[in-house]
């Protein structure tokens, strides 16, 4: 084989290798990103309350989690949360608190958003709210499962509320987009229930 032919073969092989590497690189960064907070207010995203939300380790890898067996959880590599999941869920929980404690009538003020936040802050600023999310995933049966526990303490470290919230919700379609939609709706339902329970607990504490 001539020297020219060897050079052509080497050049072709190098081009093929480069093309393969480019394909591999593009496949590793071509993630689908999903957000739970597109409809949340900027106020909720600013975390105006003393709210801390943690995840169990299996939920903290950044990928959307699927339960594939009785004791098996798999975190998706190419379908991932757009932001850290703990931040997304803290925003949803905060939005439920603002909606519940900051509900106002038009007569309460011209800027009802600001008035609502003020009412919510007045009620919640003395409190410490800790949430632990242990389940936030789909499964092969077409269900979205959520489980979290919230502990609320007052400024004297007295427990006002400690409650677990859990639910399972059927998916209407296939795909990660549908799973995220149902998880978001389910979490909002449960966090709204938490906010209402907290409001009841505060009213009960005030009456004692």
Coordinates of N, CA and C in Angstrom, one line a residue:
X1 N 0.9 -1.2 0.0 CA 0.0 0.0 0.0 C 0.9 1.2 0.0
X2 N 0.6 2.2 -0.8 CA 1.4 3.4 -1.0 C 1.2 4.3 0.2
X3 N 2.2 5.3 0.4 CA 2.1 6.2 1.5 C 0.9 7.1 1.4
X4 N 0.5 7.5 0.1 CA -0.7 8.3 -0.1 C -1.9 7.6 0.4
X5 N -2.0 6.3 0.0 CA -3.2 5.5 0.4 C -3.3 5.4 1.9
X6 N -2.1 5.2 2.6 CA -2.1 5.1 4.0 C -2.7 6.4 4.7
X7 N -2.3 7.6 4.1 CA -2.7 8.9 4.6 C -4.2 9.0 4.5
X8 N -4.7 8.6 3.3 CA -6.2 8.7 3.1 C -6.9 7.8 4.1
X9 N -6.4 6.6 4.3 CA -7.1 5.7 5.2 C -7.1 6.3 6.6
X10 N -5.9 6.8 7.0 CA -5.8 7.4 8.4 C -6.8 8.6 8.5
X11 N -6.8 9.4 7.5 CA -7.7 10.6 7.5 C -9.1 10.2 7.6
X12 N -9.5 9.2 6.8 CA -10.9 8.7 6.9 C -11.3 8.1 8.2
X13 N -10.3 7.4 8.8 CA -10.6 6.8 10.1 C -10.7 7.9 11.2
X14 N -9.9 8.9 11.1 CA -10.0 10.0 12.0 C -11.3 10.7 11.9
X15 N -11.8 11.0 10.7 CA -13.1 11.6 10.5 C -14.2 10.8 11.1
X16 N -14.2 9.5 10.9 CA -15.2 8.6 11.4 C -15.2 8.7 12.9
X17 N -14.0 8.6 13.5 CA -13.9 8.7 15.0 C -14.4 10.0 15.5
X18 N -14.1 11.1 14.8 CA -14.6 12.4 15.3 C -16.1 12.5 15.2
X19 N -16.7 11.9 14.1 CA -18.1 11.9 14.0 C -18.8 11.1 15.1
X20 N -18.2 10.0 15.4 CA -18.7 9.1 16.5 C -18.7 9.9 17.8
X21 N -17.6 10.5 18.1 CA -17.5 11.3 19.3 C -18.5 12.4 19.4
X22 N -18.7 13.1 18.3 CA -19.7 14.2 18.2 C -21.1 13.7 18.5
X23 N -21.4 12.5 17.9 CA -22.7 11.9 18.2 C -22.9 11.5 19.6
X24 N -21.8 10.9 20.2 CA -21.9 10.5 21.6 C -22.1 11.7 22.5
X25 N -21.3 12.8 22.2 CA -21.4 14.0 23.0 C -22.8 14.6 23.0
X26 N -23.3 14.7 21.7 CA -24.7 15.3 21.6 C -25.7 14.5 22.3
X27 N -25.6 13.1 22.3 CA -26.6 12.3 23.0 C -26.5 12.4 24.5
X28 N -25.3 12.7 25.0 CA -25.2 12.8 26.5 C -25.7 14.1 27.0
X29 N -25.8 15.2 26.2 CA -26.3 16.5 26.7 C -27.7 16.8 26.2
X30 N -28.3 16.0 25.4 CA -29.6 16.3 24.9 C -30.7 15.8 25.9
X31 N -30.7 16.5 27.0 CA -31.7 16.1 28.1 C -33.0 16.8 27.8
X32 N -34.1 16.1 28.2 CA -35.4 16.8 28.3 C -35.5 17.3 29.7
X33 N -35.8 18.6 29.8 CA -35.9 19.3 31.1 C -37.4 19.6 31.4
X34 N -37.8 19.4 32.7 CA -39.2 19.5 33.1 C -39.2 20.5 34.3
X35 N -40.2 21.4 34.2 CA -40.4 22.3 35.3 C -41.8 22.1 35.9
X36 N -41.9 22.3 37.3 CA -43.1 22.2 38.0 C -43.7 23.6 38.3
X37 N -42.9 24.7 38.1 CA -43.3 26.0 38.6 C -43.5 27.0 37.6
X38 N -43.8 26.6 36.4 CA -44.1 27.6 35.3 C -45.2 28.6 35.6
X39 N -46.2 28.1 36.4 CA -47.4 28.8 36.7 C -47.3 29.5 38.1
X40 N -46.2 29.3 38.8 CA -46.0 29.9 40.1 C -45.7 31.3 40.0
X41 N -46.0 32.1 41.0 CA -45.7 33.5 41.1 C -44.3 33.8 41.4
X42 N -43.8 35.0 41.1 CA -42.4 35.3 41.4 C -42.3 35.4 43.0
X43 N -43.4 35.8 43.6 CA -43.4 35.9 45.1 C -43.1 34.5 45.7
X44 N -43.8 33.5 45.2 CA -43.6 32.1 45.7 C -42.1 31.7 45.4
X45 N -41.6 32.0 44.3 CA -40.2 31.6 44.0 C -39.2 32.3 44.8
X46 N -39.5 33.4 45.4 CA -38.6 34.1 46.3 C -38.5 33.6 47.7
X47 N -39.4 32.6 48.0 CA -39.4 31.9 49.3 C -39.4 32.9 50.5
X48 N -40.5 33.6 50.6 CA -40.6 34.7 51.6 C -40.8 34.2 53.1
X49 N -41.0 32.9 53.3 CA -41.2 32.3 54.6 C -40.0 31.5 55.0
X50 N -40.0 31.2 56.3 CA -38.9 30.3 56.9 C -39.3 28.9 56.6
X51 N -39.2 28.5 55.3 CA -39.6 27.2 54.9 C -38.4 26.4 54.4
X52 N -38.2 25.2 54.9 CA -37.1 24.4 54.4 C -37.6 23.0 54.0
X53 N -37.3 22.6 52.8 CA -37.8 21.4 52.2 C -36.6 20.5 51.8
X54 N -36.6 19.3 52.3 CA -35.5 18.3 51.9 C -36.1 17.1 51.2
X55 N -35.3 16.4 50.5 CA -35.7 15.2 49.7 C -35.0 14.0 50.3
X56 N -35.6 12.9 50.2 CA -34.9 11.6 50.5 C -33.9 11.4 49.4
X57 N -32.8 10.7 49.7 CA -31.6 10.6 48.8 C -32.0 10.1 47.4
X58 N -32.9 9.2 47.3 CA -33.3 8.6 46.0 C -33.9 9.6 45.1
X59 N -34.4 10.8 45.6 CA -35.1 11.8 44.8 C -34.1 12.9 44.4
X60 N -32.9 12.9 44.9 CA -32.0 14.1 44.9 C -31.0 14.0 43.7
X61 N -31.1 13.1 42.8 CA -30.1 12.9 41.8 C -30.4 13.9 40.6
X62 N -31.6 14.5 40.5 CA -31.9 15.4 39.4 C -32.7 14.8 38.3
X63 N -32.8 13.5 38.3 CA -33.6 12.8 37.3 C -35.0 12.5 37.8
X64 N -35.9 12.4 36.9 CA -37.3 12.0 37.2 C -37.3 10.5 37.6
X65 N -37.9 10.2 38.8 CA -37.8 8.8 39.3 C -39.0 8.0 38.9
X66 N -38.7 6.7 38.6 CA -39.7 5.7 38.3 C -39.5 4.5 39.2
X67 N -40.6 4.0 39.8 CA -40.5 2.8 40.5 C -40.8 1.6 39.6
X68 N -39.8 0.8 39.4 CA -39.9 -0.3 38.4 C -40.1 -1.7 39.0
X69 N -40.1 -1.7 40.4 CA -40.4 -3.0 41.1 C -40.7 -2.6 42.5
X70 N -41.0 -3.7 43.3 CA -41.4 -3.4 44.7 C -40.3 -2.7 45.5
X71 N -39.1 -3.0 45.2 CA -38.0 -2.3 45.9 C -36.9 -1.7 45.0
X72 N -37.4 -1.3 43.8 CA -36.5 -0.8 42.8 C -36.9 0.6 42.3
X73 N -36.0 1.6 42.4 CA -36.3 2.9 41.9 C -35.2 3.3 40.9
X74 N -35.6 3.9 39.8 CA -34.6 4.2 38.7 C -34.8 5.7 38.5
X75 N -33.7 6.4 38.5 CA -33.6 7.9 38.2 C -33.3 8.0 36.7
X76 N -34.1 8.7 35.9 CA -33.9 8.8 34.5 C -32.7 9.7 34.2
X77 N -31.9 9.3 33.2 CA -30.7 10.0 32.9 C -31.0 11.1 31.9
X78 N -31.9 11.0 31.0 CA -32.2 12.0 29.9 C -33.5 12.8 30.2
X79 N -34.2 12.5 31.2 CA -35.4 13.2 31.6 C -35.2 13.8 33.0
X80 N -34.9 15.1 33.1 CA -34.4 15.6 34.3 C -35.2 16.9 34.7
X81 N -35.1 17.3 36.0 CA -35.8 18.5 36.4 C -35.0 19.7 36.0
X82 N -35.7 20.8 35.6 CA -35.0 22.0 35.1 C -34.3 22.7 36.2
X83 N -34.8 22.6 37.4 CA -34.2 23.2 38.6 C -34.1 22.1 39.7
X84 N -33.3 22.2 40.7 CA -33.3 21.3 41.8 C -34.7 21.0 42.3
X85 N -35.0 19.7 42.5 CA -36.4 19.4 42.8 C -36.8 20.0 44.1
X86 N -35.9 20.0 45.1 CA -36.3 20.6 46.4 C -36.7 22.1 46.2
X87 N -36.1 22.8 45.3 CA -36.5 24.2 45.1 C -37.8 24.3 44.4
X88 N -38.1 23.4 43.4 CA -39.4 23.4 42.7 C -40.5 23.1 43.7
X89 N -40.3 22.1 44.6 CA -41.4 21.7 45.5 C -41.6 22.7 46.6
X90 N -40.5 23.4 47.0 CA -40.6 24.5 48.0 C -41.4 25.6 47.4
X91 N -41.2 25.9 46.2 CA -42.0 27.0 45.5 C -43.5 26.6 45.5
X92 N -43.8 25.3 45.1 CA -45.2 24.9 45.1 C -45.8 25.0 46.5
X93 N -45.1 24.6 47.5 CA -45.6 24.6 48.9 C -45.8 26.1 49.3
X94 N -44.9 27.0 49.0 CA -45.0 28.4 49.3 C -46.2 29.0 48.6
X95 N -46.4 28.6 47.3 CA -47.6 29.1 46.6 C -48.9 28.8 47.2
X96 N -49.0 27.5 47.7 CA -50.2 27.1 48.5 C -50.4 27.9 49.7
X97 N -49.3 28.2 50.4 CA -49.4 29.0 51.7 C -49.9 30.4 51.3
X98 N -49.3 31.0 50.3 CA -49.7 32.4 49.9 C -51.2 32.4 49.5
X99 N -51.6 31.4 48.7 CA -53.0 31.3 48.3 C -54.0 31.2 49.4
X100 N -53.6 30.4 50.4 CA -54.5 30.1 51.6 C -54.5 31.2 52.6
X101 N -53.3 31.7 53.0 CA -53.2 32.7 54.0 C -53.3 34.2 53.5
X102 N -53.1 34.3 52.2 CA -53.1 35.7 51.6 C -54.3 36.0 50.8
X103 N -55.3 35.2 50.8 CA -56.5 35.5 50.0 C -57.1 36.8 50.5
X104 N -57.4 37.6 49.6 CA -57.9 39.0 49.9 C -59.1 39.3 49.0
X105 N -60.0 40.2 49.4 CA -61.0 40.8 48.6 C -60.4 42.0 47.9
X106 N -61.1 42.4 46.8 CA -60.7 43.6 46.1 C -60.7 44.8 47.0
X107 N -61.6 44.9 47.9 CA -61.8 46.0 48.8 C -60.6 46.1 49.8
X108 N -59.8 45.1 49.9 CA -58.7 45.1 50.9 C -57.6 46.0 50.5
X109 N -57.5 46.4 49.2 CA -56.4 47.3 48.8 C -56.4 47.2 47.2
X110 N -55.8 48.2 46.6 CA -55.7 48.2 45.2 C -54.7 47.2 44.7
X111 N -53.6 46.9 45.4 CA -52.6 45.9 45.0 C -52.9 44.7 45.8
X112 N -53.8 43.8 45.3 CA -54.2 42.7 46.1 C -53.1 41.6 46.2
X113 N -52.1 41.6 45.3 CA -51.0 40.6 45.4 C -50.2 41.0 46.6
X114 N -49.8 42.3 46.7 CA -49.0 42.7 47.8 C -49.7 42.6 49.1
X115 N -51.0 43.0 49.1 CA -51.8 42.8 50.3 C -51.8 41.4 50.8
X116 N -52.0 40.5 49.8 CA -52.1 39.1 50.1 C -50.8 38.5 50.7
X117 N -49.7 38.9 50.2 CA -48.4 38.5 50.7 C -48.2 39.1 52.1
X118 N -48.6 40.3 52.3 CA -48.5 40.9 53.7 C -49.3 40.1 54.7
X119 N -50.5 39.7 54.3 CA -51.3 38.9 55.2 C -50.7 37.6 55.5
X120 N -50.2 37.0 54.5 CA -49.5 35.7 54.7 C -48.3 35.8 55.5
X121 N -47.5 36.8 55.3 CA -46.2 37.0 56.1 C -46.6 37.3 57.5
X122 N -47.6 38.1 57.8 CA -48.0 38.4 59.2 C -48.4 37.1 59.9
X123 N -49.0 36.2 59.2 CA -49.4 34.9 59.9 C -48.3 33.9 60.0
X124 N -47.4 33.9 59.0 CA -46.4 32.8 58.9 C -45.0 33.2 59.3
X125 N -44.7 34.5 59.4 CA -43.3 34.8 59.6 C -42.7 34.3 61.0
X126 N -43.5 34.2 62.0 CA -43.0 33.6 63.3 C -42.7 32.1 63.2
X127 N -43.1 31.4 62.2 CA -43.1 30.0 62.2 C -41.9 29.4 61.4
X128 N -41.5 28.2 61.8 CA -40.5 27.4 61.1 C -41.2 26.2 60.5
X129 N -41.1 26.1 59.2 CA -41.8 25.0 58.4 C -40.7 24.1 57.8
X130 N -40.7 22.9 58.2 CA -39.8 21.9 57.7 C -40.6 20.8 57.0
X131 N -40.2 20.5 55.7 CA -40.9 19.4 55.0 C -39.9 18.4 54.5
X132 N -40.2 17.2 54.5 CA -39.4 16.1 54.0 C -40.2 15.3 53.0
X133 N -39.8 15.3 51.7 CA -40.5 14.6 50.7 C -39.8 13.2 50.5
X134 N -40.5 12.1 50.7 CA -39.9 10.8 50.6 C -40.3 10.1 49.3
X135 N -41.4 10.5 48.7 CA -41.9 9.8 47.5 C -42.4 10.9 46.5
X136 N -41.9 10.9 45.3 CA -42.4 11.8 44.2 C -42.0 11.1 42.9
X137 N -42.8 10.2 42.4 CA -42.4 9.4 41.3 C -43.6 8.7 40.6
X138 N -43.3 8.1 39.5 CA -44.2 7.3 38.7 C -43.9 5.9 38.9
X139 N -44.8 5.0 38.4 CA -44.6 3.6 38.4 C -45.1 2.9 37.1
X140 N -44.9 1.7 36.9 CA -45.2 1.0 35.7 C -46.7 0.7 35.6
X141 N -47.5 0.9 36.7 CA -48.9 0.7 36.7 C -49.7 2.0 36.2
X142 N -48.9 3.0 35.9 CA -49.5 4.3 35.4 C -50.0 5.1 36.6
X143 N -49.3 5.1 37.7 CA -49.7 6.0 38.8 C -48.6 6.9 39.2
X144 N -48.9 8.1 39.7 CA -48.0 9.0 40.3 C -48.2 9.0 41.8
X145 N -47.1 8.8 42.5 CA -47.2 8.7 44.0 C -46.4 9.8 44.6
X146 N -47.0 10.4 45.7 CA -46.4 11.5 46.5 C -46.6 11.2 47.9
X147 N -45.5 11.5 48.7 CA -45.6 11.3 50.2 C -44.6 12.3 50.8
X148 N -45.1 13.1 51.7 CA -44.2 14.0 52.4 C -44.8 14.3 53.8
X149 N -43.9 14.7 54.7 CA -44.3 15.1 56.1 C -43.9 16.5 56.4
X150 N -44.7 17.2 57.1 CA -44.4 18.6 57.4 C -44.5 18.8 58.9
X151 N -43.5 19.5 59.4 CA -43.5 19.9 60.8 C -43.5 21.4 60.9
X152 N -44.4 22.0 61.7 CA -44.4 23.4 61.9 C -44.2 23.8 63.4
X153 N -43.3 24.7 63.7 CA -43.0 25.1 65.0 C -43.2 26.6 65.1
X154 N -43.6 27.0 66.3 CA -43.7 28.5 66.5 C -42.4 29.0 67.0
X155 N -42.4 30.3 67.4 CA -41.1 31.0 67.8 C -40.5 30.4 69.0
X156 N -41.3 29.7 69.8 CA -40.9 29.1 71.1 C -40.5 27.6 70.9
X157 N -40.4 27.2 69.6 CA -40.1 25.8 69.2 C -41.2 24.8 69.6
X158 N -42.4 25.3 69.9 CA -43.5 24.3 70.1 C -44.1 23.9 68.8
X159 N -44.4 22.6 68.7 CA -44.9 22.0 67.5 C -46.4 22.3 67.4
X160 N -46.7 23.0 66.3 CA -48.1 23.4 66.1 C -48.8 22.4 65.2
X161 N -48.0 21.8 64.3 CA -48.6 20.8 63.3 C -47.5 19.8 62.9
X162 N -47.8 18.6 62.9 CA -46.9 17.6 62.3 C -47.8 16.5 61.6
X163 N -47.7 16.5 60.3 CA -48.7 15.7 59.6 C -48.0 15.2 58.3
X164 N -48.4 13.9 58.0 CA -48.0 13.3 56.7 C -49.1 13.5 55.7
X165 N -48.7 13.7 54.4 CA -49.6 13.9 53.3 C -49.2 13.0 52.2
X166 N -50.1 12.2 51.7 CA -49.8 11.2 50.7 C -50.9 11.0 49.7
X167 N -50.6 10.6 48.5 CA -51.6 10.4 47.5 C -51.1 9.7 46.3
X168 N -52.0 9.0 45.6 CA -51.7 8.3 44.3 C -52.7 8.8 43.3
X169 N -52.1 9.1 42.1 CA -53.0 9.8 41.1 C -52.7 9.1 39.7
X170 N -53.8 8.7 39.0 CA -53.6 8.0 37.8 C -53.2 8.9 36.6
X171 N -52.3 8.4 35.8 CA -51.9 9.1 34.6 C -53.0 8.9 33.5
X172 N -53.2 9.9 32.7 CA -54.2 9.9 31.6 C -53.5 9.5 30.3
X173 N -52.2 9.6 30.3 CA -51.5 9.3 29.0 C -50.1 8.8 29.4
X174 N -49.3 8.4 28.3 CA -48.0 8.0 28.5 C -47.0 9.1 28.5
X175 N -45.8 8.9 29.0 CA -44.8 9.9 28.8 C -44.4 10.7 30.1
X176 N -43.2 11.2 30.1 CA -42.7 11.9 31.2 C -43.5 13.3 31.4
X177 N -43.9 13.9 30.3 CA -44.6 15.1 30.4 C -45.9 15.0 31.2
X178 N -46.6 13.9 30.9 CA -47.9 13.6 31.6 C -47.6 13.3 33.1
X179 N -46.5 12.5 33.3 CA -46.2 12.2 34.7 C -45.9 13.5 35.5
X180 N -45.1 14.4 34.9 CA -44.8 15.7 35.6 C -46.1 16.5 35.9
X181 N -47.0 16.5 34.9 CA -48.2 17.3 35.1 C -49.0 16.7 36.2
X182 N -49.1 15.4 36.3 CA -49.9 14.8 37.4 C -49.2 15.0 38.7
X183 N -47.9 14.8 38.8 CA -47.2 15.0 40.0 C -47.4 16.5 40.5
X184 N -47.3 17.4 39.6 CA -47.5 18.8 40.0 C -48.8 19.1 40.6
X185 N -49.9 18.6 39.9 CA -51.2 18.8 40.4 C -51.5 18.1 41.7
X186 N -50.9 16.9 41.8 CA -51.1 16.1 43.1 C -50.4 16.8 44.2
X187 N -49.2 17.3 44.0 CA -48.5 18.0 45.1 C -49.2 19.3 45.5
X188 N -49.8 20.0 44.5 CA -50.5 21.2 44.8 C -51.7 20.9 45.7
X189 N -52.4 19.8 45.3 CA -53.6 19.4 46.1 C -53.2 19.1 47.6
X190 N -52.1 18.3 47.7 CA -51.7 18.0 49.1 C -51.2 19.2 49.8
X191 N -50.4 20.0 49.2 CA -49.9 21.2 49.9 C -51.0 22.2 50.2
X192 N -52.0 22.3 49.4 CA -53.2 23.1 49.8 C -53.9 22.5 51.0
X193 N -54.0 21.2 51.1 CA -54.5 20.6 52.3 C -53.7 20.9 53.5
X194 N -52.3 20.9 53.3 CA -51.5 21.2 54.4 C -51.7 22.7 54.9
X195 N -51.8 23.6 53.9 CA -52.0 25.0 54.3 C -53.3 25.2 55.0
X196 N -54.3 24.5 54.6 CA -55.6 24.6 55.3 C -55.5 24.0 56.7
X197 N -54.8 22.9 56.9 CA -54.6 22.3 58.2 C -53.8 23.3 59.1
X198 N -52.8 23.9 58.5 CA -52.0 24.9 59.3 C -52.9 26.0 59.8
X199 N -53.7 26.5 58.9 CA -54.6 27.6 59.2 C -55.5 27.3 60.4
X200 N -56.0 26.1 60.3 CA -56.9 25.6 61.4 C -56.1 25.4 62.7
X201 N -54.9 24.9 62.6 CA -54.0 24.8 63.8 C -53.7 26.1 64.4
X202 N -53.4 27.1 63.6 CA -53.1 28.5 64.1 C -54.4 29.1 64.8
X203 N -55.5 28.9 64.2 CA -56.7 29.4 64.8 C -57.0 28.8 66.2
X204 N -56.8 27.4 66.2 CA -57.0 26.7 67.5 C -56.0 27.2 68.5
X205 N -54.7 27.4 68.1 CA -53.7 27.9 69.1 C -54.1 29.3 69.6
X206 N -54.6 30.1 68.8 CA -55.0 31.5 69.2 C -56.2 31.5 70.2
X207 N -57.0 30.5 70.0 CA -58.2 30.5 70.9 C -58.0 29.9 72.3
X208 N -56.8 29.3 72.4 CA -56.5 28.7 73.7 C -55.9 29.7 74.7

